[in-house]
Coordinates of C-alpha atoms in Angstrom, one line a residue:
X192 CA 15.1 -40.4 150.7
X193 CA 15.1 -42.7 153.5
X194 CA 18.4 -42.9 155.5
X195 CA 19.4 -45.9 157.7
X196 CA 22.0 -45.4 160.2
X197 CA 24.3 -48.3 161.5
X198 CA 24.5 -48.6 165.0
X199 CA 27.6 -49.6 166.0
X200 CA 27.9 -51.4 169.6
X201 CA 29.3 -48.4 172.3
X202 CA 31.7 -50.8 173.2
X203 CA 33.7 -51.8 170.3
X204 CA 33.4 -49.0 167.4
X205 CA 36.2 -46.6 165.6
X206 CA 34.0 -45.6 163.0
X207 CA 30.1 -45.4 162.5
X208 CA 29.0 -45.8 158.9
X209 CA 25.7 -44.0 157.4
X210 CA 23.7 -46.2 154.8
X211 CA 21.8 -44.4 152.5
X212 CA 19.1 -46.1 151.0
X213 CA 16.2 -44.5 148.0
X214 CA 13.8 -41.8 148.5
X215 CA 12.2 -42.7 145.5
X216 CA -0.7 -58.2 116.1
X217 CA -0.6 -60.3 114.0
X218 CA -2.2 -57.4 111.5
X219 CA -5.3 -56.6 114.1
X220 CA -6.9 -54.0 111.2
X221 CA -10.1 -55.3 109.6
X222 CA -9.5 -56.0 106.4
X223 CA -13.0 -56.1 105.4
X224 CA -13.5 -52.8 106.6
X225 CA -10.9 -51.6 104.3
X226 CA -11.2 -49.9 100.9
X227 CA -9.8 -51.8 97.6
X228 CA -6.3 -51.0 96.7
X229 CA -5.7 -50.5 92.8
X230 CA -2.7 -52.8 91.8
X231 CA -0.4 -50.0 91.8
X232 CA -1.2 -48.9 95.1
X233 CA -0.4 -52.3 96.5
X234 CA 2.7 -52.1 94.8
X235 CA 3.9 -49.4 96.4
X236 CA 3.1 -50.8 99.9
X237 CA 5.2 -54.1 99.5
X238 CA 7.7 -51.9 98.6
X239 CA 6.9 -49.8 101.3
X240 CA 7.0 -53.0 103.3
X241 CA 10.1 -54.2 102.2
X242 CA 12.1 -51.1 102.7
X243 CA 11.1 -50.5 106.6
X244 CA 10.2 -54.0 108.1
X245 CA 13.6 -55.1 109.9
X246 CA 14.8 -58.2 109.9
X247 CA 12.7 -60.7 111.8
X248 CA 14.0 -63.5 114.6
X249 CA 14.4 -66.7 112.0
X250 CA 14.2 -69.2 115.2
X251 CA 11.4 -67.7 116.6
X252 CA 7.8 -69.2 115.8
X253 CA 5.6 -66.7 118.6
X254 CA 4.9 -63.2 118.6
X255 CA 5.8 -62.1 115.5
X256 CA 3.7 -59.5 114.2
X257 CA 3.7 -57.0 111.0
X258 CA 4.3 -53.2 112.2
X259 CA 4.1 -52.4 108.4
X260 CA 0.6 -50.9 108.4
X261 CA 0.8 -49.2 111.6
X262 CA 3.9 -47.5 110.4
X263 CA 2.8 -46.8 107.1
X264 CA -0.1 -44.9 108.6
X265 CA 1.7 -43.3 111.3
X266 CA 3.8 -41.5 108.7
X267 CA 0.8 -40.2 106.6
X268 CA -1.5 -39.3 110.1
X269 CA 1.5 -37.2 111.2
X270 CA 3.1 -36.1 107.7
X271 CA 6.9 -37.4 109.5
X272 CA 9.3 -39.7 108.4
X273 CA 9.9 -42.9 109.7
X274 CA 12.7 -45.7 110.1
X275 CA 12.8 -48.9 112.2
X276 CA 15.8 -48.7 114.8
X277 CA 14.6 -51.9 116.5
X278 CA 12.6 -54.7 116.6
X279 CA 11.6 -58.1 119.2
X280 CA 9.4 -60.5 118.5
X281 CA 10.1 -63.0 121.3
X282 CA 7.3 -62.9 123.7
X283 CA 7.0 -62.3 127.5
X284 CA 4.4 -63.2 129.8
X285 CA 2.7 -62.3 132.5
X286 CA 0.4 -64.6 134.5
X287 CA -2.0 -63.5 137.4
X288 CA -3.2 -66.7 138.2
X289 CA -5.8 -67.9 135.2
X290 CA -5.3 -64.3 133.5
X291 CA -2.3 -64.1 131.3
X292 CA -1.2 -60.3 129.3
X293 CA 1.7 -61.1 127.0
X294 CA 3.9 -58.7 125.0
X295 CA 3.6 -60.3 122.2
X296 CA 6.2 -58.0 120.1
X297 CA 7.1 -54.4 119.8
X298 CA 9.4 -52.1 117.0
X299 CA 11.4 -48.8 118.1
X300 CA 10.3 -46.3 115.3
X301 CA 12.1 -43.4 114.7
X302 CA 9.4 -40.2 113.6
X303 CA 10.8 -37.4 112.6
X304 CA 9.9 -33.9 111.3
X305 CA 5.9 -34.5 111.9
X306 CA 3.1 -32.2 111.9
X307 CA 2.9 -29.9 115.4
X308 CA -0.7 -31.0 115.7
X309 CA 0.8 -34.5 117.3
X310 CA 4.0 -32.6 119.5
X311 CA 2.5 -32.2 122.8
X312 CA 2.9 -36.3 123.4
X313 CA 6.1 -35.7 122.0
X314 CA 7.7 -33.5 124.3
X315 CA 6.0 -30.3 122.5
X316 CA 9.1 -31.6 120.0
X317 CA 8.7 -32.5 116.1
X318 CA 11.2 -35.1 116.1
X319 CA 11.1 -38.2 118.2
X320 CA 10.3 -42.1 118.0
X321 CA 7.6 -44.1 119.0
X322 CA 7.4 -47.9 120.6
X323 CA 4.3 -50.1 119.6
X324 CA 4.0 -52.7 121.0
X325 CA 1.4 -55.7 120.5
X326 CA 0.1 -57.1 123.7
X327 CA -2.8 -60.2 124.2
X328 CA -4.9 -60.6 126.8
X329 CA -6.4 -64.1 127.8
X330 CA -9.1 -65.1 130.6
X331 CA -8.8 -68.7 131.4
X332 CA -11.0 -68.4 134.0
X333 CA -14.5 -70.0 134.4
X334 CA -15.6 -66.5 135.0
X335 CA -15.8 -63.3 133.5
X336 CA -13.1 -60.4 134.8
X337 CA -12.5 -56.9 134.0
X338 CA -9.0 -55.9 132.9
X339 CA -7.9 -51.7 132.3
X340 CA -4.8 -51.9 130.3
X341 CA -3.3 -49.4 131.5
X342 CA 0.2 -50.6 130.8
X343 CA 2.4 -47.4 131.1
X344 CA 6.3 -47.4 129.9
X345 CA 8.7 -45.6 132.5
X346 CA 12.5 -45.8 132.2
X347 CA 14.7 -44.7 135.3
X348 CA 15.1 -40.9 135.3
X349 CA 11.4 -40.4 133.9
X350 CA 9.6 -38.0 134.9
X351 CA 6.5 -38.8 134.1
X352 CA 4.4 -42.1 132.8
X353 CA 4.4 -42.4 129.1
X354 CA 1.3 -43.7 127.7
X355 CA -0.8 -44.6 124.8
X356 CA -1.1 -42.2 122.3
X357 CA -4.8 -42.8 120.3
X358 CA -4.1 -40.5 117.5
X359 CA -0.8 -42.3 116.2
X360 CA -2.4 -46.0 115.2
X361 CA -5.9 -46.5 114.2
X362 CA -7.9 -46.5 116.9
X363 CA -10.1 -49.8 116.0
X364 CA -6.3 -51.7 116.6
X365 CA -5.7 -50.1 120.2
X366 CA -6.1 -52.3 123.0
X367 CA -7.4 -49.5 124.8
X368 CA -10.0 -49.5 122.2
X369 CA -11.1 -53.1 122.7
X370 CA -11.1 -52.9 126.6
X371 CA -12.4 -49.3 127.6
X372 CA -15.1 -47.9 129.5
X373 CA -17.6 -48.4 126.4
X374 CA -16.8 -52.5 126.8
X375 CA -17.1 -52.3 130.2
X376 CA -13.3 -53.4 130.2
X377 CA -14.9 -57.1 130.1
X378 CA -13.0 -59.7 129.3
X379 CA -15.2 -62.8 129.4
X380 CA -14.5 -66.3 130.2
X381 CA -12.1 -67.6 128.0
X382 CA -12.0 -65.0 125.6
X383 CA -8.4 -63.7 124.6
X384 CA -8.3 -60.0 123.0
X385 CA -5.2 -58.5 121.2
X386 CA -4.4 -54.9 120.6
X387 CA -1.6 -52.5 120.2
X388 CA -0.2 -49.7 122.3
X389 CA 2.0 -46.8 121.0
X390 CA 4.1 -44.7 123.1
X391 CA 5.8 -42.2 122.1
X392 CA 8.8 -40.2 123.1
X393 CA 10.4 -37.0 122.3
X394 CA 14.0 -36.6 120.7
X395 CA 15.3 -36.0 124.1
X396 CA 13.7 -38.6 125.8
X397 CA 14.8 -40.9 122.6
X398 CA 18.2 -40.5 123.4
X399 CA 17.9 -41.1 127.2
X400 CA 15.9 -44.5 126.4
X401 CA 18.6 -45.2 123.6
X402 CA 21.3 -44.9 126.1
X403 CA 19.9 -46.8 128.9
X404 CA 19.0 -49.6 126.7
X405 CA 15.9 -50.2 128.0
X406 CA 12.1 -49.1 129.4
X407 CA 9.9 -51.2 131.7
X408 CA 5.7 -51.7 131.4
X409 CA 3.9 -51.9 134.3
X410 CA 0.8 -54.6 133.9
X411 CA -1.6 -54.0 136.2
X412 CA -4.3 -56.7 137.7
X413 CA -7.8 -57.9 136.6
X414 CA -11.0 -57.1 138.9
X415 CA -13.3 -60.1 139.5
X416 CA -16.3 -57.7 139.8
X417 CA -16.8 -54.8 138.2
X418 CA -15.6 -51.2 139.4
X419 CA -14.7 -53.1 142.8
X420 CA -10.7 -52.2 142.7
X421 CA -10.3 -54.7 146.1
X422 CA -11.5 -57.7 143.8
X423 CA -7.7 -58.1 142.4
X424 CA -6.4 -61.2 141.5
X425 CA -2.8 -62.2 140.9
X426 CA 0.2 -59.8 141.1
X427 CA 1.5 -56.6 139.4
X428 CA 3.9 -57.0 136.8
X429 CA 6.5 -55.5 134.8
X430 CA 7.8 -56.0 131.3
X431 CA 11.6 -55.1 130.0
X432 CA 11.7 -53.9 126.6
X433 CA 15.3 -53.7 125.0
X434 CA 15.6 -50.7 122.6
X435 CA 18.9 -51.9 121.2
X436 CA 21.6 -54.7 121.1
X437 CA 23.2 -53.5 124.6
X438 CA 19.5 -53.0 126.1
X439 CA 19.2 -57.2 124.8
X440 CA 22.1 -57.7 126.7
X441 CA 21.3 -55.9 129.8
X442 CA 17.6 -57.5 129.7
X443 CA 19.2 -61.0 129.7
X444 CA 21.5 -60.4 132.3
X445 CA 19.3 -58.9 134.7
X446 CA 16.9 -62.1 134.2
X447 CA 19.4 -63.7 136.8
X448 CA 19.0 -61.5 139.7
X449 CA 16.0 -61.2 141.8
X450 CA 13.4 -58.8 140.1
X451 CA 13.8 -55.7 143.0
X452 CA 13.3 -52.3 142.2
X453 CA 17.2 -52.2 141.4
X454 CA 16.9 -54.7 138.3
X455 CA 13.4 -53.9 137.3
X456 CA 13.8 -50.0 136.8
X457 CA 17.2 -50.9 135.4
X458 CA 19.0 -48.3 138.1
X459 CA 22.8 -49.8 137.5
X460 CA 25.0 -52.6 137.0
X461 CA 24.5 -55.5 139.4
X462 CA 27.4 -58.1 139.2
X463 CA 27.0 -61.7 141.5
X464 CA 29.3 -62.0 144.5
X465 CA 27.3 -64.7 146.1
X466 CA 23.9 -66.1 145.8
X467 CA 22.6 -69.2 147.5
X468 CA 18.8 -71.0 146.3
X469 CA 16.8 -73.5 148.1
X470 CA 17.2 -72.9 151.0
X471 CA 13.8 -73.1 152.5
X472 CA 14.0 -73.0 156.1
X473 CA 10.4 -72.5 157.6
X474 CA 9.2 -70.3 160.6
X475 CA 6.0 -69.5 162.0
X476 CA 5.5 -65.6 162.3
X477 CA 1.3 -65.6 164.3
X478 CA -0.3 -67.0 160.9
X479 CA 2.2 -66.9 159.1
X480 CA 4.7 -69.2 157.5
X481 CA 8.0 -68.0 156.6
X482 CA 10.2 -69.5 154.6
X483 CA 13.7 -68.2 153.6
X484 CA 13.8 -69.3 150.0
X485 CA 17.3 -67.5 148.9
X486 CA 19.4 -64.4 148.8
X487 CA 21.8 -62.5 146.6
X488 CA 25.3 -60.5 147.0
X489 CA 25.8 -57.9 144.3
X490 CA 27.8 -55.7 143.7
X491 CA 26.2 -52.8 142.5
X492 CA 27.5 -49.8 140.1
X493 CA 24.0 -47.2 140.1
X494 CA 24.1 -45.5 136.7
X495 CA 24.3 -41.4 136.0
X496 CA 21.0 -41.2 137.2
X497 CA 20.9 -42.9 140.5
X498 CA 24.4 -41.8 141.3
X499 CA 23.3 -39.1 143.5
X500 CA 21.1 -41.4 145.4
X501 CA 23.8 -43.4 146.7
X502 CA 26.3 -40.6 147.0
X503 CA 27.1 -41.7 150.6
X504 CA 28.9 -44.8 149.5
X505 CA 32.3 -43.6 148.4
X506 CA 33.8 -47.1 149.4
X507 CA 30.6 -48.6 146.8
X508 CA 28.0 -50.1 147.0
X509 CA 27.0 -54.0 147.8
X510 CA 23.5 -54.9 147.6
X511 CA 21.8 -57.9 149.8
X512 CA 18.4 -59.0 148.4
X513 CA 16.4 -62.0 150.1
X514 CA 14.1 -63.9 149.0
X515 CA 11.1 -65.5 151.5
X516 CA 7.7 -67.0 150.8
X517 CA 4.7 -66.4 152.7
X518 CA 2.0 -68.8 153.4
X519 CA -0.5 -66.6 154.6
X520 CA -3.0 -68.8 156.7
X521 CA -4.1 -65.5 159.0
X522 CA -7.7 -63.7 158.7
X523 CA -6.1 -60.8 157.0
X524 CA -4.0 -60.3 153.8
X525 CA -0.2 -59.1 154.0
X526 CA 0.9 -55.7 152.8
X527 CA 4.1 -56.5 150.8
X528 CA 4.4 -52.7 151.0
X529 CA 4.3 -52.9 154.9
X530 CA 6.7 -55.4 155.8
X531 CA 10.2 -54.6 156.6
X532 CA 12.9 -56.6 158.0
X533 CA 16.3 -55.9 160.0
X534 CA 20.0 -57.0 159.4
X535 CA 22.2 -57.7 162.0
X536 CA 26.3 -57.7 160.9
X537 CA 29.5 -58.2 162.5
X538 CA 28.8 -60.7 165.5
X539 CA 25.5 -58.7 166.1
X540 CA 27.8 -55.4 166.6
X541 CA 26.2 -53.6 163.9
X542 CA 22.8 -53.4 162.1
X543 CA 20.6 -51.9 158.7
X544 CA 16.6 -51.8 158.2
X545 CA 15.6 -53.3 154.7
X546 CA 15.1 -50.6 152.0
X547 CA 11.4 -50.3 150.9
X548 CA 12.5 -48.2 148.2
X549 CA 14.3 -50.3 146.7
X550 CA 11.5 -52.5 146.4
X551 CA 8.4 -52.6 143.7
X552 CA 5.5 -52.6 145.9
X553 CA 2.9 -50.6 145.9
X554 CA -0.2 -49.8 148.7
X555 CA -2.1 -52.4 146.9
X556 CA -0.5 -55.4 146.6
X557 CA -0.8 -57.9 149.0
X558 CA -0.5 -61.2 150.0
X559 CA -4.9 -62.3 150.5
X560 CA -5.6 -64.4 153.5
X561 CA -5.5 -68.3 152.4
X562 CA -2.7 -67.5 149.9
X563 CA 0.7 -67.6 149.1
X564 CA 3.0 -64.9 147.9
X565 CA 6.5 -63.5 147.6
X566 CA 8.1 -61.3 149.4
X567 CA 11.7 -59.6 148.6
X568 CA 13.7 -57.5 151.1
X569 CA 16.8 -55.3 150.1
X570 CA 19.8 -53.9 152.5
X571 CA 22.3 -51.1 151.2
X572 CA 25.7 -52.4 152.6
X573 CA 29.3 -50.9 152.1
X574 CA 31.1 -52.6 149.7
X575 CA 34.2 -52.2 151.3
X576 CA 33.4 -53.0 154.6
X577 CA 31.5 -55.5 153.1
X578 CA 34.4 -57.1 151.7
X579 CA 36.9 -56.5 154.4
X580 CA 35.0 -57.2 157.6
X581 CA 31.4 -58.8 157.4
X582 CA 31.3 -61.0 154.2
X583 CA 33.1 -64.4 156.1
X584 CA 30.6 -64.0 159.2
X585 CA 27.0 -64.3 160.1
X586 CA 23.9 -62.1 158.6
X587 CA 20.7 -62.6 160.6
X588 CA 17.9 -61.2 159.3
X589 CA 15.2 -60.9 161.9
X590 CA 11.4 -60.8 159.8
X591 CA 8.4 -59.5 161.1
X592 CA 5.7 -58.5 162.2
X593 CA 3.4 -59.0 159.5
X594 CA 1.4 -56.6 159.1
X595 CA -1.8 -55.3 156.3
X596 CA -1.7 -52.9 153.4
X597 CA -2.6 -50.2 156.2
X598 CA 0.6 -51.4 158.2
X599 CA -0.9 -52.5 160.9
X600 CA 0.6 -55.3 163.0
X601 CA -1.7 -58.6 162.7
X602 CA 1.1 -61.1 163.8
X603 CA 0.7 -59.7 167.8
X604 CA 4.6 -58.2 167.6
X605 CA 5.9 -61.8 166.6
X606 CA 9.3 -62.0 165.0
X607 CA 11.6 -64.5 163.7
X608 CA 15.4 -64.4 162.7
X609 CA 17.3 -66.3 160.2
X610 CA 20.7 -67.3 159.8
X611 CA 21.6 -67.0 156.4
X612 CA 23.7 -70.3 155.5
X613 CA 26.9 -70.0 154.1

């Protein structure tokens, strides 16, 4: 965990004040394929149906889907009991530009007392739940790409990536099924495939998801060519699911703050202090145009399990997040991982480096040359000195230089600073 000191000007200081920053389907089975159900049999499955589907959205048209069958075979592949504890069918999207992966739905099963065979996903436990959730894929391209839906769940505290589990849905309905290694993972021109995913979780895990409210999928990007992992288009992603009532409510509120690591990974309760948009005031970095789109004051509460990251803030926490644009017109792309920014507060006495942990980067993902991107930059401030001494005067933010995903300087040491207006 990164620590960033404030420096405090020899000449005027009483204290000095350490800032601690992060270390780190519709029914997609075959019917055809199916055998024919005597009357009786069918019978029992609508009233199979009717006792475990949830109550669907009435006002909402999209991404409904029926979890029926998938449950209903769950139960009999693992010999467990099951219950619905939640459902969503409003969709989200993802777009990297003419690829789109949407979650089109998802149910929060409860499985319990199942066969050990299927524990080791589990947490080597027998009781547990699982989320399936039905995704969609769609190439509007005029060209063929290659898409590995990776999309693993995390939730803040996890230890681990939770993934799909083929054994738990029939494996003709997985999306890792229709894009694998045996398809090549192609996903030609304007062809759109849908699939499900299941994760699932062990009882303890259950209740840390239940509590938090909430778990986040990461959606990868598409390849242009084949096996060539620097043929990327668009950005990554990230997906909120809400496991209950207060994770709906947490999901919408966060949907007002800028998406940094902080609101993504769900880490606390932000709460708006100040937030200006629109601002876009331009500067040329070398290649580069930068333009200060908007920032954010929050106050910030990190949750049990973040706590001891911020344990250095006994007055609390206020969090800065800016927002910029980059029009990258250079011969090189930008590493979003790379660039880092510094704060200058208190009439220039005093200063913080932006928090790269706080933001979610990775090594890959860049900014190409000829394109434009976002960029987001977070400062861990003192709330109380925050409130007391630096909130009514200036914050310049000084950007630069740009550099590539291997962090080395392409803008020739160039710099700008901006004001940020009141």
């Amino acid at each position: 965990m990164k620590k960033s000191l404030f420096l405090m000007s020899s000449l005027i200081l009483s204290t000095s004040i350490i800032l601690s920053g992060c270390g780190k389907s519709a029914d997609e089975t075959k019917k055809d394929d199916e055998p024919k159900k005597t009357q009786e049999e069918k019978g029992k499955d609508k009233d199979k149906v009717q006792k475990e589907e949830p109550k669907k959205d009435q006002d909402s048209t999209k991404g409904s889907a029926d979890f029926a069958s998938l449950i209903s075979y769950m139960e009999k592949e693992t010999q467990g009991k099951t219950k619905v504890l939640f459902e969503n069918n409003e969709p989200q999207v993802h777009k990297m530009e003419n690829v789109s992966i949407s979650l089109d739905a998802y149910s929060v099963v409860e499985l319990k007392d199942f066969h050990t065979d299927f524990n080791i996903p589990f947490g080597e436990q027998t009781n547990g739940g699982v989320i399936l959730a039905k995704y969609t894929v769609k190439n509007d391209m005029d060209k063929d790409v290659y898409y590995m839906p990776t999309l693993d769940a995390t939730f803040t505290g996890a230890t681990k990536d939770y993934t799909n589990d083929k054994y738990l849905i029939p494996e003709e309905d997985q999306l890792p099924t229709k894009l694998s290694y045996k398809t090549d993972y192609l996903l030609k021109a304007g062809e759109e495939v849908t699939g499900y995913i299941a994760y699932p979780f062990g009882e303890t895990d259950l209740a840390k998801i239940n509590e938090l409210g909430t778990v986040t999928v990461k959606v990868s990007k598409p390849f242009t060519e084949k096996e060539k992992y620097d043929t990327t288009i668009g950005s990554d992603g990230r997906f909120n699911l809400a496991l209950n009532t207060d994770g709906s409510k947490k999901v919408a509120s966060n949907s007002s703050f800028y998406q940094d690591k902080v609101t993504m990974d769900n880490m606390g309760e932000k709460t708006m202090l100040k937030e200006k948009s629109d601002i876009n005031e331009s500067k040329k970095i070398g290649n580069v145009n930068a333009i200060l789109e908007g920032y954010q004051f929050t106050k910030f509460t990190p949750n049990e399990v973040e706590a001891p990251r911020f344990s250095n803030f006994t007055n609390g926490v206020t969090l800065l997040t800016v927002k910029f644009k980059l029009e990258n017109k250079a011969s090189s792309e930008i590493g979003l991982s790379s660039m880092s920014s510094k704060l200058t507060v208190n009439d220039g006495k005093q200063y913080s480096l932006s928090e790269g942990m706080l933001l979610n980067y990775n090594y890959n993902e860049v900014i190409k040359a000829g394109e434009t991107g976002e960029l987001l930059q977070v400062f861990v401030l003192d709330q109380e000195q925050y409130e007391k001494i630096w909130k009514d005067k200036a914050f310049d933010i000084e950007l630069g230089p740009i550099r590539n995903k291997g962090a080395e300087d392409t803008s020739k040491g160039k710099k700008e600073t901006f004001t940020l207006p009141k």
